[in-house]
Short mmCIF file of C-alpha atoms in Angstrom, two decimals:
data_model
loop_
_atom_site.label_atom_id
_atom_site.label_comp_id
_atom_site.label_asym_id
_atom_site.label_seq_id
_atom_site.Cartn_x
_atom_site.Cartn_y
_atom_site.Cartn_z
CA MET L 281 34.55 42.56 -18.02
CA ALA L 282 32.75 43.81 -14.94
CA ALA L 283 35.63 46.17 -14.13
CA SER L 284 35.56 47.71 -17.61
CA SER L 285 31.79 48.13 -17.42
CA SER L 286 32.12 49.85 -14.04
CA THR L 287 34.82 52.17 -15.40
CA ALA L 288 32.60 53.12 -18.33
CA GLN L 289 29.75 53.92 -15.97
CA GLN L 290 32.05 56.01 -13.81
CA GLN L 291 32.95 58.06 -16.86
CA ARG L 292 29.28 58.72 -17.58
CA PHE L 293 29.15 60.84 -14.45
CA PHE L 294 31.00 63.50 -16.44
CA GLN L 295 29.07 63.15 -19.69
CA ALA L 296 26.40 65.78 -20.21
CA ASP L 297 22.71 64.88 -20.54
CA THR L 298 23.01 61.56 -18.73
CA ALA L 299 21.21 60.40 -15.62
CA LEU L 300 24.51 59.74 -13.85
CA ASN L 301 25.66 63.27 -14.67
CA ARG L 302 22.50 64.59 -13.03
CA VAL L 303 23.28 62.51 -9.93
CA LEU L 304 26.66 64.23 -9.73
CA ASN L 305 25.31 67.73 -10.37
CA GLU L 306 22.40 67.49 -7.92
CA ALA L 307 24.51 66.00 -5.13
CA PRO L 308 25.83 68.41 -2.49
CA TYR L 309 29.34 69.67 -3.13
CA LEU L 310 30.42 68.08 0.16
CA SER L 311 28.49 64.84 0.10
CA ARG L 312 28.09 62.29 2.87
CA CYS L 313 29.41 58.88 1.91
CA SER L 314 30.61 55.62 3.43
CA ASP L 315 31.33 51.97 2.88
CA ASN L 316 28.15 51.07 4.73
CA LYS L 317 24.78 52.69 5.36
CA ILE L 318 26.12 54.98 8.09
CA PRO L 319 27.04 58.36 6.54
CA ALA L 320 30.22 58.83 8.55
CA LYS L 321 32.39 60.53 5.94
CA ILE L 322 32.11 63.82 4.07
CA ARG L 323 33.90 64.14 0.75
CA PRO L 324 33.62 66.32 -2.37
CA ARG L 325 31.08 64.79 -4.68
CA GLU L 326 33.71 63.91 -7.28
CA TYR L 327 35.29 61.67 -4.63
CA ALA L 328 32.03 60.57 -3.00
CA ILE L 329 30.99 58.69 -6.14
CA ARG L 330 33.86 56.29 -5.42
CA TYR L 331 32.09 55.07 -2.27
CA PRO L 332 29.29 52.48 -2.43
CA TYR L 333 26.92 54.78 -0.51
CA MET L 334 26.61 58.54 -1.06
CA GLN L 335 24.24 61.43 -0.48
CA VAL L 336 22.39 62.26 -3.70
CA ASN L 337 20.05 65.06 -2.51
CA ARG L 338 21.30 68.41 -1.26
CA PRO L 339 20.29 69.55 2.24
CA GLY L 340 16.97 71.34 1.98
CA MET L 341 16.38 70.19 -1.61
CA VAL L 342 14.99 66.96 -3.10
CA SER L 343 15.92 66.25 -6.71
CA TRP L 344 15.65 62.44 -6.59
CA LEU L 345 12.89 60.21 -5.25
CA VAL L 346 14.78 57.13 -4.08
CA PHE L 347 12.81 53.98 -3.26
CA ASP L 348 14.42 51.24 -1.15
CA LEU L 349 12.86 47.95 -2.29
CA ASP L 350 12.37 45.34 0.44
CA HIS L 351 12.10 42.51 -2.11
CA THR L 352 14.11 41.15 -5.01
CA ASN L 353 11.79 42.18 -7.84
CA SER L 354 13.58 45.23 -9.22
CA LEU L 355 11.13 45.30 -12.16
CA ILE L 356 8.06 45.77 -9.99
CA TRP L 357 7.52 49.19 -11.53
CA ASP L 358 6.78 47.47 -14.82
CA ASP L 359 4.44 44.95 -13.16
CA GLU L 360 2.50 47.75 -11.46
CA GLY L 361 2.22 49.86 -14.60
CA LEU L 362 4.34 52.69 -13.20
CA PRO L 363 6.72 54.81 -15.28
CA ALA L 364 10.25 53.54 -15.61
CA PRO L 365 12.78 54.90 -13.13
CA ASN L 366 15.81 56.76 -14.38
CA ILE L 367 18.28 54.44 -12.65
CA VAL L 368 18.06 51.01 -11.03
CA VAL L 369 20.90 50.16 -8.61
CA ARG L 370 20.76 46.51 -7.55
CA ASN L 371 22.68 44.47 -5.01
CA ARG L 372 24.11 41.40 -6.74
CA ASP L 373 23.98 39.26 -3.60
CA SER L 374 20.59 40.05 -2.04
CA GLY L 375 18.78 41.20 -5.19
CA ARG L 376 17.39 44.28 -3.45
CA ALA L 377 17.59 47.56 -5.29
CA HIS L 378 17.21 51.33 -5.14
CA LEU L 379 15.02 52.98 -7.77
CA TYR L 380 15.89 56.56 -8.75
CA TYR L 381 13.21 58.90 -10.10
CA ALA L 382 14.39 62.35 -11.23
CA ILE L 383 12.04 65.21 -10.32
CA PRO L 384 12.35 69.02 -10.47
CA PRO L 385 14.06 70.14 -7.25
CA VAL L 386 11.61 70.64 -4.39
CA CYS L 387 12.78 72.91 -1.58
CA THR L 388 12.31 71.46 1.92
CA SER L 389 14.20 74.07 3.94
CA GLU L 390 12.80 76.44 6.56
CA ASN L 391 11.87 78.99 3.90
CA ALA L 392 10.03 76.46 1.71
CA ARG L 393 6.32 76.47 1.04
CA SER L 394 4.51 73.66 2.80
CA LYS L 395 2.12 72.64 0.01
CA PRO L 396 4.76 71.50 -2.52
CA ILE L 397 6.42 69.50 0.25
CA ALA L 398 3.12 67.87 1.22
CA TYR L 399 2.36 67.10 -2.43
CA MET L 400 5.76 65.51 -2.96
CA ARG L 401 5.35 63.40 0.19
CA ALA L 402 1.89 62.25 -0.90
CA VAL L 403 3.24 61.15 -4.28
CA TYR L 404 6.20 59.43 -2.65
CA GLU L 405 4.07 57.55 -0.12
CA ALA L 406 1.63 56.42 -2.79
CA MET L 407 4.47 55.09 -4.93
CA VAL L 408 6.04 53.40 -1.89
CA ALA L 409 2.81 51.45 -1.42
CA ARG L 410 2.69 50.42 -5.08
CA LEU L 411 6.37 49.45 -5.27
CA GLY L 412 6.46 47.62 -1.95
CA ALA L 413 9.35 49.81 -0.82
CA ASP L 414 10.51 50.62 2.69
CA ALA L 415 8.26 53.39 4.01
CA ALA L 416 10.74 54.25 6.76
CA TYR L 417 13.62 54.91 4.38
CA SER L 418 14.66 58.58 4.51
CA GLY L 419 18.31 58.55 3.43
CA PRO L 420 20.41 60.57 3.46
CA VAL L 421 22.65 58.08 1.63
CA ALA L 422 21.67 55.68 -1.14
CA LYS L 423 23.41 53.07 -3.24
CA THR L 424 25.85 54.95 -5.47
CA PRO L 425 24.99 54.37 -9.13
CA GLY L 426 27.90 53.07 -11.17
CA HIS L 427 29.85 51.71 -8.21
CA PRO L 428 31.48 48.29 -8.75
CA TRP L 429 29.58 46.81 -5.81
CA TRP L 430 26.23 47.18 -7.61
CA ASP L 431 24.59 46.37 -10.89
CA THR L 432 23.55 49.74 -12.35
CA TRP L 433 20.92 50.06 -15.08
CA GLU L 434 20.71 53.57 -16.49
CA ILE L 435 17.39 53.66 -18.35
CA HIS L 436 16.79 57.31 -19.37
CA ASN L 437 17.55 60.87 -18.33
CA ALA L 438 14.03 62.40 -18.41
CA VAL L 439 12.79 64.41 -15.42
CA TYR L 440 9.30 63.57 -14.11
CA ASP L 441 6.94 66.26 -12.89
CA LEU L 442 5.18 65.37 -9.66
CA GLY L 443 1.84 65.68 -11.43
CA GLU L 444 2.98 63.18 -14.03
CA LEU L 445 3.87 60.64 -11.34
CA ALA L 446 0.63 61.38 -9.48
CA ASP L 447 -1.37 60.31 -12.55
CA TYR L 448 -0.14 56.74 -12.00
CA VAL L 449 -1.09 56.46 -8.32
CA ASP L 450 -3.99 57.27 -6.00
CA LEU L 451 -3.03 59.92 -3.50
CA GLU L 452 -4.22 59.25 0.02
CA LEU L 453 -6.04 62.06 1.80
CA LYS L 454 -4.94 62.08 5.42
CA PRO L 455 -6.81 63.90 8.18
CA LEU L 456 -5.05 66.76 9.90
CA TRP L 457 -4.93 64.76 13.11
CA SER L 458 -4.29 61.03 12.92
CA THR L 459 -3.71 58.68 15.81
CA GLY L 460 -2.65 60.02 19.18
CA PRO L 461 0.73 59.54 20.84
CA ASN L 462 1.83 56.14 22.03
CA PHE L 463 1.80 56.64 25.79
CA GLU L 464 2.79 53.03 26.48
CA ASN L 465 6.38 53.63 25.42
CA LEU L 466 6.52 57.17 26.71
CA PRO L 467 8.07 56.50 30.17
CA HIS L 468 10.87 54.39 28.65
CA SER L 469 11.83 56.52 25.63
CA ARG L 470 13.79 59.76 25.74
CA HIS L 471 12.64 60.61 22.22
CA CYS L 472 8.96 60.25 23.12
CA ILE L 473 9.32 62.26 26.30
CA LEU L 474 11.06 65.12 24.50
CA PHE L 475 8.59 64.90 21.64
CA GLU L 476 5.59 65.19 23.97
CA GLU L 477 7.07 68.07 25.92
CA LEU L 478 8.14 69.91 22.80
CA ARG L 479 4.93 69.57 20.86
CA PHE L 480 2.76 70.98 23.65
CA TYR L 481 5.13 73.93 23.97
CA ALA L 482 4.92 74.41 20.20
CA TYR L 483 1.12 74.40 20.35
CA SER L 484 1.20 77.22 22.89
CA ILE L 485 3.33 79.62 20.80
CA VAL L 486 2.70 78.75 17.16
CA ASN L 487 -0.21 81.16 16.58
CA ARG L 488 1.67 84.04 18.15
CA GLU L 489 4.73 83.32 16.01
CA ARG L 490 2.63 83.13 12.85
CA GLU L 491 1.19 86.59 13.48
CA GLN L 492 4.25 88.38 14.85
CA ASN L 493 7.37 86.57 13.67
CA SER L 494 8.50 83.94 11.19
CA PHE L 495 9.09 80.21 10.88
CA LYS L 496 12.81 80.70 11.55
CA ASN L 497 12.12 82.41 14.86
CA PHE L 498 9.63 79.64 15.72
CA ILE L 499 12.33 77.01 15.14
CA ARG L 500 14.84 78.93 17.26
CA LEU L 501 12.40 78.98 20.18
CA LEU L 502 11.75 75.25 19.85
CA GLU L 503 15.46 74.48 19.68
CA ALA L 504 16.13 76.50 22.83
CA TYR L 505 13.30 74.71 24.63
CA ALA L 506 14.42 71.27 23.42
CA PHE L 507 18.07 71.71 24.40
CA ASN L 508 17.05 73.05 27.81
CA HIS L 509 14.90 69.94 28.39
CA ASN L 510 17.51 67.52 27.09
CA ASN L 511 18.57 66.72 30.66
CA PHE L 512 17.78 63.02 30.74
CA LYS L 513 20.85 62.19 32.83
CA ASN L 514 19.17 64.04 35.67
CA ARG L 515 15.96 62.08 35.08
CA GLY L 516 17.54 58.68 35.59
CA PHE L 517 18.61 57.83 32.03
CA ASP L 518 22.13 56.81 31.11
CA MET L 519 22.76 59.73 28.77
CA ASN L 520 21.16 62.70 27.04
CA LEU L 521 20.05 62.75 23.44
CA SER L 522 22.65 63.78 20.88
CA ILE L 523 22.51 67.15 19.14
CA SER L 524 21.38 65.55 15.88
CA GLN L 525 18.56 63.69 17.64
CA VAL L 526 17.32 66.86 19.31
CA LYS L 527 17.41 68.77 16.03
CA ALA L 528 15.54 65.97 14.25
CA THR L 529 12.77 66.14 16.87
CA VAL L 530 12.62 69.93 16.54
CA LYS L 531 12.37 69.68 12.77
CA SER L 532 9.52 67.17 12.95
CA VAL L 533 7.49 69.11 15.52
CA SER L 534 8.10 72.55 14.00
CA ARG L 535 7.08 71.72 10.45
CA TRP L 536 3.91 69.84 11.36
CA THR L 537 2.81 72.37 13.96
CA TRP L 538 3.47 75.36 11.71
CA ASP L 539 1.58 73.84 8.77
CA ARG L 540 -1.36 72.16 10.49
CA TYR L 541 -1.98 73.17 14.07
CA THR L 542 -4.74 75.76 14.57
CA GLY L 543 -6.34 74.68 17.85
CA SER L 544 -4.59 76.91 20.39
CA SER L 545 -5.97 80.10 21.95
CA ARG L 546 -6.24 81.88 18.61
CA CYS L 547 -9.80 83.08 19.31
CA ASN L 548 -8.72 84.44 22.73
CA ARG L 549 -11.93 83.40 24.46
CA GLY L 550 -13.05 85.51 27.38
CA VAL L 551 -11.01 88.62 26.58
CA MET L 552 -14.19 90.67 26.06
CA ARG L 553 -15.79 89.34 29.25
CA LEU L 554 -19.11 88.76 27.56
CA ASP L 555 -22.16 87.49 29.34
CA PRO L 556 -22.16 83.66 29.24
CA ASP L 557 -25.90 83.71 28.60
CA MET L 558 -25.51 85.82 25.46
CA PRO L 559 -26.49 84.01 22.23
CA LEU L 560 -23.60 82.55 20.31
CA GLN L 561 -24.37 84.51 17.15
CA GLU L 562 -24.25 87.82 19.02
CA LYS L 563 -20.95 86.83 20.64
CA GLN L 564 -19.49 86.05 17.24
CA GLN L 565 -20.63 89.40 15.85
CA LEU L 566 -19.04 91.32 18.74
CA SER L 567 -15.87 89.30 18.47
CA ALA L 568 -15.64 89.93 14.72
CA LYS L 569 -16.14 93.66 15.32
CA ARG L 570 -13.38 93.71 17.93
CA THR L 571 -11.02 91.74 15.67
CA HIS L 572 -11.67 94.19 12.82
CA GLU L 573 -10.94 97.19 15.03
CA THR L 574 -7.75 95.62 16.34
CA ARG L 575 -6.47 94.88 12.85
CA GLN L 576 -7.44 98.36 11.67
CA LYS L 577 -5.47 100.00 14.48
CA ALA L 578 -2.48 97.81 13.75
CA THR L 579 -2.62 98.75 10.06
CA GLU L 580 -2.86 102.46 10.92
CA SER L 581 0.20 102.15 13.16
CA ARG L 582 2.21 100.49 10.40
CA ILE L 583 1.22 103.17 7.87
CA ARG L 584 2.06 106.00 10.29
CA ALA L 585 5.45 104.47 11.01
CA ALA L 586 6.13 104.05 7.29
CA VAL L 587 5.17 107.67 6.52
CA HIS L 588 7.42 109.02 9.28
CA GLN L 589 10.26 106.83 8.07
CA LEU L 590 9.92 108.13 4.51
CA LEU L 591 9.74 111.72 5.73
CA GLU L 592 12.94 111.29 7.71
CA LYS L 593 14.68 109.98 4.60
CA GLY L 594 13.30 112.83 2.50
CA SER L 595 11.61 110.40 0.14
CA ARG L 596 8.50 111.18 -1.83
CA LEU L 597 5.27 110.04 -0.22
CA THR L 598 3.55 107.77 -2.70
CA GLN L 599 1.16 104.94 -2.04
CA THR L 600 3.60 102.50 -3.62
CA ALA L 601 6.50 103.66 -1.43
CA ILE L 602 4.37 103.57 1.73
CA ALA L 603 3.05 100.10 0.87
CA ALA L 604 6.57 98.76 0.31
CA THR L 605 7.84 100.25 3.58
CA ALA L 606 4.84 99.10 5.64
CA ARG L 607 4.72 95.72 3.86
CA LEU L 608 1.11 96.21 2.89
CA SER L 609 -0.69 96.21 -0.43
CA ARG L 610 -1.16 99.49 -2.28
CA GLN L 611 -4.93 99.00 -2.16
CA THR L 612 -4.80 98.82 1.65
CA VAL L 613 -2.72 101.99 1.86
CA ALA L 614 -5.19 103.80 -0.40
CA LYS L 615 -7.96 103.19 2.15
CA TYR L 616 -5.97 105.14 4.75
CA ALA L 617 -5.35 108.26 2.66
CA GLN L 618 -6.68 110.48 5.46
CA ILE L 619 -3.91 109.23 7.77
CA ILE L 620 -1.26 110.22 5.23
CA GLU L 621 -2.81 113.67 4.69
CA GLU L 622 -3.03 114.19 8.44
CA ILE L 623 0.67 113.53 8.91
CA GLN L 624 1.61 115.70 5.92
CA ASN L 625 -0.45 118.66 7.13
CA LYS L 626 0.65 118.34 10.74
CA PRO L 627 2.89 121.28 11.74
CA THR L 628 6.36 120.35 12.82
CA ASN L 629 8.62 121.90 15.42
CA VAL L 630 11.57 122.03 13.06
CA VAL L 631 12.84 125.62 12.67
CA PRO L 632 14.67 126.45 9.43
CA MET L 633 18.31 127.36 9.90
CA VAL L 634 17.86 130.74 8.19
CA ALA L 635 15.14 131.71 10.64
CA ALA L 636 17.13 130.44 13.61
CA ASN L 637 20.13 132.51 12.53
CA GLY L 638 18.21 135.75 12.43
CA GLY L 639 17.75 135.83 8.69
CA LYS L 640 21.46 135.99 7.93
CA GLN L 641 22.26 134.91 4.41
CA ASN L 642 26.05 134.71 4.55
CA VAL L 643 26.20 131.63 6.80
CA LYS L 644 27.15 128.21 5.45
CA TYR L 645 25.08 125.50 7.10
CA GLY L 646 27.63 122.70 6.93
CA ALA L 647 28.34 120.03 9.50
CA HIS L 648 30.81 121.18 12.18
CA GLN L 649 31.24 124.60 10.57
CA ILE L 650 31.78 127.74 12.67
CA PRO L 651 29.87 130.56 11.02
CA ALA L 652 31.74 133.83 10.60
CA ALA L 653 30.50 136.94 12.32
CA ALA L 654 28.14 139.19 10.42
CA MET L 655 29.54 142.42 8.98
CA ARG L 656 28.72 145.46 11.11
CA SER L 657 29.77 149.01 11.46
CA GLY L 658 33.23 149.48 12.87
CA VAL L 659 34.48 146.14 11.51
CA LYS L 660 36.43 145.88 8.31
CA GLU L 661 36.46 142.67 6.40
CA LYS L 662 39.92 141.30 5.85
CA PRO L 663 41.16 140.28 2.42
CA GLY L 664 39.89 136.81 1.62
CA GLY L 665 36.40 137.38 2.98
CA HIS L 666 37.18 136.97 6.73
CA SER L 667 36.32 139.40 9.48
CA ASP L 668 37.92 139.88 12.87
CA GLY L 669 35.04 138.08 14.59
CA LEU L 670 34.95 140.80 17.35
CA CYS L 671 33.23 144.15 16.99
CA ILE L 672 33.24 147.02 19.53
CA SER L 673 30.56 149.55 18.68
CA THR L 674 31.75 153.10 19.43
CA LYS L 675 28.30 154.57 18.85
CA GLN L 676 26.82 152.89 21.94
CA GLY L 677 29.77 153.60 24.23
CA ALA L 678 33.19 152.17 24.67
CA SER L 679 32.05 149.94 27.51
CA GLN L 680 29.43 148.12 25.48
CA LEU L 681 30.62 145.00 23.76
CA ASP L 682 28.73 143.52 20.86
CA LEU L 683 29.83 139.85 20.64
CA ASP L 684 28.90 137.88 17.56
CA PHE L 685 31.12 134.92 18.34
CA VAL L 686 33.11 134.54 21.52
CA GLY L 687 35.51 131.69 22.00
CA VAL L 688 37.53 130.94 25.06
CA THR L 689 40.57 132.82 23.78
CA ASP L 690 38.51 135.85 22.69
CA PHE L 691 36.75 135.96 26.04
CA MET L 692 40.07 136.09 27.91
CA ARG L 693 41.37 138.79 25.60
CA ILE L 694 38.29 140.96 26.15
CA ALA L 695 38.54 140.50 29.93
CA ILE L 696 42.17 141.66 29.92
CA MET L 697 41.26 144.71 27.80
CA GLN L 698 38.49 145.64 30.23
CA LEU L 699 40.84 145.31 33.22
CA ARG L 700 43.31 147.65 31.57
CA LEU L 701 40.61 150.31 31.20
CA ILE L 702 39.88 150.34 34.94
CA PRO L 703 41.79 153.27 36.57
CA PRO L 704 44.08 152.43 39.49
CA PRO L 705 42.80 153.25 42.99
CA ASP L 706 43.82 156.56 44.61
#
């Protein structure tokens, strides 16, 4: 009976508009899976559902909020007045369960916005407290729904908005800085040592990276620093941290620092060398004036570069085109109209080809073309529109050569002709 029930649930993975079908569709194509909680194997998701543990959320995307209950009351959601989960997967022996709540996918990758991630985490942590779940649980694998090892209860296939779940819980407002680092365990833990070294390096570069680069570049710098300092064998430890451990530390430090840290040398104190006895309000006014001038110069440079780039391409100079090239708003570009007019009216050193060629109209200005010689007196144009390319003007004397185009071969031919005209010595 249990085998037939399990087979029926396995088939529901491929039935549309079911919660199990959403588990299959939202899982990564190559999903981590195993016979225990260690995600040691990687299989296509159609095969991963045959393992008791599998990865249900794609990397960089959360489509399921999975709660690992530390107790045997799998109906605690009903006792606490919380909405019903989509799926309840319960261990027959211990009674502990995983609760699955379907949510719209929330991106958690490097390119994701930080506020949706923070909101999702706040909702998740509040529900963890109400459900009595394991706060340290982070996956990536969970109990596979429909597997014969577990009792699976598929309740519904609705998708909860985060705001809908937030209405049932009280979100905790955390300060930007909570407790400090645990220095007691620092000398004995490689993770803590690397974490402390990495976070202070991140504090020193985060404001510069925000202004000049991107979050991806910030992560690359932290990874290079972390791998260079992962030399714990030389510090007396038995071994270095693994690659996955280093990357996990980098991910933790980078995201928090990028989203929350603002206390570095952003104000650049002392760069103006102001009098220490000057009133604070006057210092702030001078600093604000200097900051405005610096930003204005930087904006002018970006607009000038964008205008020159468009001129080189031969594109039309419009405020919209300049704004898109300079990555500024059109309103900002409109404030610098005098810069655009100045560049447009500035004389250039480019000489038209017609003027450079002496006003000749029968020259084709193509790439790698050799222009034909102009028609002159004493030269007859051959059939087909070609001339000899060499003209000797008899009006100015036989010794005067008028060369329109002289190649190496023509030059040698002219030299031989001139030598033949020289009389032999007496």
